PDB file of C-alpha atoms in Angstrom:
ATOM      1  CA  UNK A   1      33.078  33.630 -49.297  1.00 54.00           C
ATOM      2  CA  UNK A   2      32.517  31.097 -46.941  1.00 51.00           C
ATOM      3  CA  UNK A   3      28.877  30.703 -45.218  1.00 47.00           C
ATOM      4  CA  UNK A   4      29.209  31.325 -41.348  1.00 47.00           C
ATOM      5  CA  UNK A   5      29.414  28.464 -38.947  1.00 46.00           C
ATOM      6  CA  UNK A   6      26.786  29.254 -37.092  1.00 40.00           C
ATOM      7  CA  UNK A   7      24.409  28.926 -39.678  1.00 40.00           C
ATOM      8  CA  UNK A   8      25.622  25.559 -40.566  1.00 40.00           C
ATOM      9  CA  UNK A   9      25.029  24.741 -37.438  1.00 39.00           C
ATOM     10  CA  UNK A  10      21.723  25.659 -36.636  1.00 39.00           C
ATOM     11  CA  UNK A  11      19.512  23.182 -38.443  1.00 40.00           C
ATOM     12  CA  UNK A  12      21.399  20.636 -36.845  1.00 40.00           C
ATOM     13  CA  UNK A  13      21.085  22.078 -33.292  1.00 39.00           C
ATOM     14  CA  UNK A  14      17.298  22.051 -33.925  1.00 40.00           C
ATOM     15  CA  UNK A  15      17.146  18.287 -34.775  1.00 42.00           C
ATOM     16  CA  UNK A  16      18.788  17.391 -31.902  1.00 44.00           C
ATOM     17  CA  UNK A  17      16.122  18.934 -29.878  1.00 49.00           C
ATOM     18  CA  UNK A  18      13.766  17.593 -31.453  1.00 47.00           C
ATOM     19  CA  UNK A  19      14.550  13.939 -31.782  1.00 49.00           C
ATOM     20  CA  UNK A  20      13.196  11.234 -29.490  1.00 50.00           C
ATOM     21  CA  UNK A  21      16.382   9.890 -28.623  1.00 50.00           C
ATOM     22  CA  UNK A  22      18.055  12.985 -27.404  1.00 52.00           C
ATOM     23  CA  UNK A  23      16.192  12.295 -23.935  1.00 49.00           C
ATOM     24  CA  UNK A  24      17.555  13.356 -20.569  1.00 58.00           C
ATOM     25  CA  UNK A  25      16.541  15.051 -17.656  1.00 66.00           C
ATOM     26  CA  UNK A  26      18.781  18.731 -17.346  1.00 71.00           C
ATOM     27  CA  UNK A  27      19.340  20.252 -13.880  1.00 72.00           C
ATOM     28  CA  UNK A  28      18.553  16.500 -11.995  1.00 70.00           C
ATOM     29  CA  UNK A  29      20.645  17.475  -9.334  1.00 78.00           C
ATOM     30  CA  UNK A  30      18.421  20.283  -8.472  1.00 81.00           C
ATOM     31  CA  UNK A  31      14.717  18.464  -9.744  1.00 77.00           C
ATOM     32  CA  UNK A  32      15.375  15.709  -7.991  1.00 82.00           C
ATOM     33  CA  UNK A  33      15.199  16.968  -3.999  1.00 84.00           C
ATOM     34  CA  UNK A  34      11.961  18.675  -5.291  1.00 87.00           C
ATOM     35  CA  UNK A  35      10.734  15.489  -6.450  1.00 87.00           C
ATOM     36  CA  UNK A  36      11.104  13.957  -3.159  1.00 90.00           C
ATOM     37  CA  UNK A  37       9.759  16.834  -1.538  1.00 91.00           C
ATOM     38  CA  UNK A  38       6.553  16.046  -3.386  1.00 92.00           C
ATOM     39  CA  UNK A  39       6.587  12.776  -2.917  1.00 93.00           C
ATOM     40  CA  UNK A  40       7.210  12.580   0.732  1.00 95.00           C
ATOM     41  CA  UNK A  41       3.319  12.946   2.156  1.00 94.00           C
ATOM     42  CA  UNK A  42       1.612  11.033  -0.857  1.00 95.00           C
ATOM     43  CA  UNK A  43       4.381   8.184  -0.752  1.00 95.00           C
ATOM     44  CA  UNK A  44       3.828   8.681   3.348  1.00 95.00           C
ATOM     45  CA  UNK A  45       0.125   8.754   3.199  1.00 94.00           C
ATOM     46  CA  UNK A  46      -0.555   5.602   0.563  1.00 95.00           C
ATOM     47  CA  UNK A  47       2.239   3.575   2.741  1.00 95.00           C
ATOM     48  CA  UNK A  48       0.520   3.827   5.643  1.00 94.00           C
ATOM     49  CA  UNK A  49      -2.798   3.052   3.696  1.00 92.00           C
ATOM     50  CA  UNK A  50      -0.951   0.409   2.189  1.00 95.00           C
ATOM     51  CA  UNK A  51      -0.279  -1.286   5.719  1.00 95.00           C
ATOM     52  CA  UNK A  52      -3.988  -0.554   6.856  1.00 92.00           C
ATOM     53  CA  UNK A  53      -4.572  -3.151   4.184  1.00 92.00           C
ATOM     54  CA  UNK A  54      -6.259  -0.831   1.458  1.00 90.00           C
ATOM     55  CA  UNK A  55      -3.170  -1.410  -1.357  1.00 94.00           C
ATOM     56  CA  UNK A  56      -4.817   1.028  -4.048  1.00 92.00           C
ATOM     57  CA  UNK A  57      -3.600   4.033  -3.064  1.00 94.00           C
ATOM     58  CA  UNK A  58       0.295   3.135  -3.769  1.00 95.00           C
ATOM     59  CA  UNK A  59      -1.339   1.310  -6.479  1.00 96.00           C
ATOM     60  CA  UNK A  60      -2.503   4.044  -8.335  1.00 95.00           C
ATOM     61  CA  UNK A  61       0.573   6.029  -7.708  1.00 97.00           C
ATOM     62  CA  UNK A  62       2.692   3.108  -9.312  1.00 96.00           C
ATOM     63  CA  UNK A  63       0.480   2.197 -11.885  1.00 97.00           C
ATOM     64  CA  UNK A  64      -0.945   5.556 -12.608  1.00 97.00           C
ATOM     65  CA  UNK A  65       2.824   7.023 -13.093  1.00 97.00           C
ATOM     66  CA  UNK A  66       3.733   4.490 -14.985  1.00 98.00           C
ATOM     67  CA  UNK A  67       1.240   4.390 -17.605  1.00 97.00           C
ATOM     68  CA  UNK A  68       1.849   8.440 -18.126  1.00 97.00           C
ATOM     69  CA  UNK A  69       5.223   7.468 -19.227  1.00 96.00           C
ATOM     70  CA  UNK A  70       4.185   5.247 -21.465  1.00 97.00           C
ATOM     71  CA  UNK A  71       1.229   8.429 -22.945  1.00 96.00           C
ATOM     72  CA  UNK A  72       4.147  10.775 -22.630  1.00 93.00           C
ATOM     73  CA  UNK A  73       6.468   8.817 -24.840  1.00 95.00           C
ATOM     74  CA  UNK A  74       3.837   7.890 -27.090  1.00 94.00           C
ATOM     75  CA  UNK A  75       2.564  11.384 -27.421  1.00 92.00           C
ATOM     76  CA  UNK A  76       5.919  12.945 -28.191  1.00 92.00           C
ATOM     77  CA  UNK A  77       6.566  10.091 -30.787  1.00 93.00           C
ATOM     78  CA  UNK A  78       2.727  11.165 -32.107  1.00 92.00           C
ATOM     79  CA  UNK A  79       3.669  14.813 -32.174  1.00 89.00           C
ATOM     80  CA  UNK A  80       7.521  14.295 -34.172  1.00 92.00           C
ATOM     81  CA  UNK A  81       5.456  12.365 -36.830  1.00 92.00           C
ATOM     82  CA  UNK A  82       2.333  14.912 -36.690  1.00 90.00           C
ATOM     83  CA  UNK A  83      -0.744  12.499 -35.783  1.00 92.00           C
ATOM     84  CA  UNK A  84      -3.103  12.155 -33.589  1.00 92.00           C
ATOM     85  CA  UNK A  85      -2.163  13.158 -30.222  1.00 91.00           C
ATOM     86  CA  UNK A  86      -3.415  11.771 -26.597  1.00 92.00           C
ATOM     87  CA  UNK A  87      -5.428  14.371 -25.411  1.00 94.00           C
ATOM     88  CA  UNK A  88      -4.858  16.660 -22.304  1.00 94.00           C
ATOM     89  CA  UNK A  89      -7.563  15.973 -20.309  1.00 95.00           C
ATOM     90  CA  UNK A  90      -7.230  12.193 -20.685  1.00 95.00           C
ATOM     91  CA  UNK A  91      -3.646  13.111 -19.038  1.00 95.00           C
ATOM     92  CA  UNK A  92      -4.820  15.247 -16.159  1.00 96.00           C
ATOM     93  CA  UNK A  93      -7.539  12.479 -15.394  1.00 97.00           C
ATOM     94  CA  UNK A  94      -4.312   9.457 -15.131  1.00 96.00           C
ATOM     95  CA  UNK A  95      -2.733  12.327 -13.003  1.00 97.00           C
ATOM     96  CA  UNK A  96      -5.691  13.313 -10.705  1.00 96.00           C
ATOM     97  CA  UNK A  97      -5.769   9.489 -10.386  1.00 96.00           C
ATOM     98  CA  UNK A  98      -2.217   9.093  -8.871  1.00 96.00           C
ATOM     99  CA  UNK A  99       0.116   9.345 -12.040  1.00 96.00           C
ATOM    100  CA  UNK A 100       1.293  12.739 -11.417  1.00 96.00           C
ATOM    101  CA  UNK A 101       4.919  11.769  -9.997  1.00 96.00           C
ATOM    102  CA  UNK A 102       5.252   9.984 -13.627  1.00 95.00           C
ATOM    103  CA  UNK A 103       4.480  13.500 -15.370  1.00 95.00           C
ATOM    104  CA  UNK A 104       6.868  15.007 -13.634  1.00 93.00           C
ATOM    105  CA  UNK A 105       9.655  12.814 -14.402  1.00 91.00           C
ATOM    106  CA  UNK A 106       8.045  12.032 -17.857  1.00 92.00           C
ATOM    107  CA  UNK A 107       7.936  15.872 -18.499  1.00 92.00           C
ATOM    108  CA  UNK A 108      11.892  15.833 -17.714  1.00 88.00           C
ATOM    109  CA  UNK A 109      12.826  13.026 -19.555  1.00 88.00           C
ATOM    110  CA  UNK A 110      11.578  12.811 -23.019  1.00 90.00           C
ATOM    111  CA  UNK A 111      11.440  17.244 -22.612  1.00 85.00           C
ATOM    112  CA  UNK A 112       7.276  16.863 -23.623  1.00 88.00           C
ATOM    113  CA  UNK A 113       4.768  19.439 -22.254  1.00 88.00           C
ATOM    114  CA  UNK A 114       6.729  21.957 -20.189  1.00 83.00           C
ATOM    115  CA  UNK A 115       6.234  25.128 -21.724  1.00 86.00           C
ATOM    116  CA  UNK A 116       2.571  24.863 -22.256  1.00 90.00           C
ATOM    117  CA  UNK A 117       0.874  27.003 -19.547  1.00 91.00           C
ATOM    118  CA  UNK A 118      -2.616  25.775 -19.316  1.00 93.00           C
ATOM    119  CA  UNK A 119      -1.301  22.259 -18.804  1.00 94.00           C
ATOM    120  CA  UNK A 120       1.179  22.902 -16.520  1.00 94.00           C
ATOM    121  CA  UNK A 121      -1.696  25.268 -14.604  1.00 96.00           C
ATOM    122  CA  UNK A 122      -3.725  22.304 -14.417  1.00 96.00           C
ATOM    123  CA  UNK A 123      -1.159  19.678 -13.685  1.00 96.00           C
ATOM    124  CA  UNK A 124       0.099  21.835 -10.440  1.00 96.00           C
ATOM    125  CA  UNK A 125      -3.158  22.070  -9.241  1.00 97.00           C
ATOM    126  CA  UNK A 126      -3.538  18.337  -9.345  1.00 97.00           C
ATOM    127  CA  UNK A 127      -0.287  18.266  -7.294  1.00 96.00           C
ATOM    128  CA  UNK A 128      -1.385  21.075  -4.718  1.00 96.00           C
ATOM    129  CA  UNK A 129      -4.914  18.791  -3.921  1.00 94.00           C
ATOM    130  CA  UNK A 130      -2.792  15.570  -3.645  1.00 95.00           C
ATOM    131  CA  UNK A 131      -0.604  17.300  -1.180  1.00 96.00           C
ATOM    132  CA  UNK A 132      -3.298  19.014   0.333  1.00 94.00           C
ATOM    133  CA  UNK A 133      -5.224  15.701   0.345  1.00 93.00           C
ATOM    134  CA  UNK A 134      -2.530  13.919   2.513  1.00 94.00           C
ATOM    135  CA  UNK A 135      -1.493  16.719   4.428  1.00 94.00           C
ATOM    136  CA  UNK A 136      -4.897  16.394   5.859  1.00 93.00           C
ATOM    137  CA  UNK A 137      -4.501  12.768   6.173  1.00 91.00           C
ATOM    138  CA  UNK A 138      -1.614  12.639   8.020  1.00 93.00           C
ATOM    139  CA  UNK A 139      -0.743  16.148   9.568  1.00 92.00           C
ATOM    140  CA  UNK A 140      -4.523  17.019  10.468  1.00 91.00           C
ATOM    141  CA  UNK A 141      -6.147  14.384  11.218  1.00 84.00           C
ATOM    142  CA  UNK A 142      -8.745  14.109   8.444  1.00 80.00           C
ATOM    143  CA  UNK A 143     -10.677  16.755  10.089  1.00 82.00           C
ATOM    144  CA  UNK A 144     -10.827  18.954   6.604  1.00 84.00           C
ATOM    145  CA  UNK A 145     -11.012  16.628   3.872  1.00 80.00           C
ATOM    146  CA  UNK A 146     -10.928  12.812   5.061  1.00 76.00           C
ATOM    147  CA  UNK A 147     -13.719  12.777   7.054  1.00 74.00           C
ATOM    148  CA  UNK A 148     -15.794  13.500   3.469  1.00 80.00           C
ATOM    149  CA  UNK A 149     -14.002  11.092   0.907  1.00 77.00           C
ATOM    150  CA  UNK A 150     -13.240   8.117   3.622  1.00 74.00           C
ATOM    151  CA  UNK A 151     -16.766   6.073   2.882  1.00 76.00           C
ATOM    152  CA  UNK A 152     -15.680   6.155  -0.784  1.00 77.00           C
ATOM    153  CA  UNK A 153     -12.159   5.915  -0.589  1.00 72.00           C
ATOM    154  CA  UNK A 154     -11.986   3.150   2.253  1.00 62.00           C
TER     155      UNK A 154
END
């Protein structure tokens, strides 16, 4: 008797999962409006910043999601081979610090830490205070939030 095909096939469906170069984002035509939903008040916000002559805020949104692309890939690479991995909460502190929109697409593109509740708890939260952060910025005024972080934040 001849062993059914869909065990064959199995192992091999796994390891494609699994491998770092079976990387793409699934369902981009419907991530990608909610991406730019999310980005629209913190790209709005450290824009205008950015033309008030205080750069850092686009800065850190550039910089930030950039280098949690670089942790993310690293990280899955770290977990495939079974080392050390980046920690969590060195994460969430590069995403509290602007690199959240690089998570997202990160999380999307090399398919790395999007099942795991308590990190994706955390990392919408960070999201929810950067959009609550800027719609007080722009939409409000300041009167909730800015008038408390502008002497530190310029």
């Amino acid at each position: 008797p001849q062993p059914a095909r869909s065990n064959q096939k199995a192992p091999a469906a796994v390891a494609r999962r699994s491998t770092p170069g079976n990387t793409g984002i699934r369902g981009l035509i419907y991530k990608l409006p909610l991406l730019v939903a999310l980005l629209a008040l913190p790209l709005a916000g450290a824009w205008q910043m950015f033309l008030a002559s205080t750069p850092w805020f686009l800065l850190a949104y550039l910089l930030g999601s950039l280098a949690i692309v670089v942790l993310f890939w690293s990280d899955k690479r770290r977990a495939l081979k079974g080392d050390w991995r980046i920690s969590e909460s060195n994460l969430h502190t590069l995403e509290l610090l602007g690199g959240w929109p690089g998570t997202l697409a990160a999380q999307q593109l090399f398919r790395h830490k999007t099942r795991k509740g308590s990190y994706l708890f955390t990392l919408w939260l960070i999201i929810v205070l950067h959009q609550l952060f800027w719609l007080d910025r722009l939409l409000l005024n300041g009167r909730f939030v800015w008038h408390w972080l502008a002497p530190v934040l310029g």
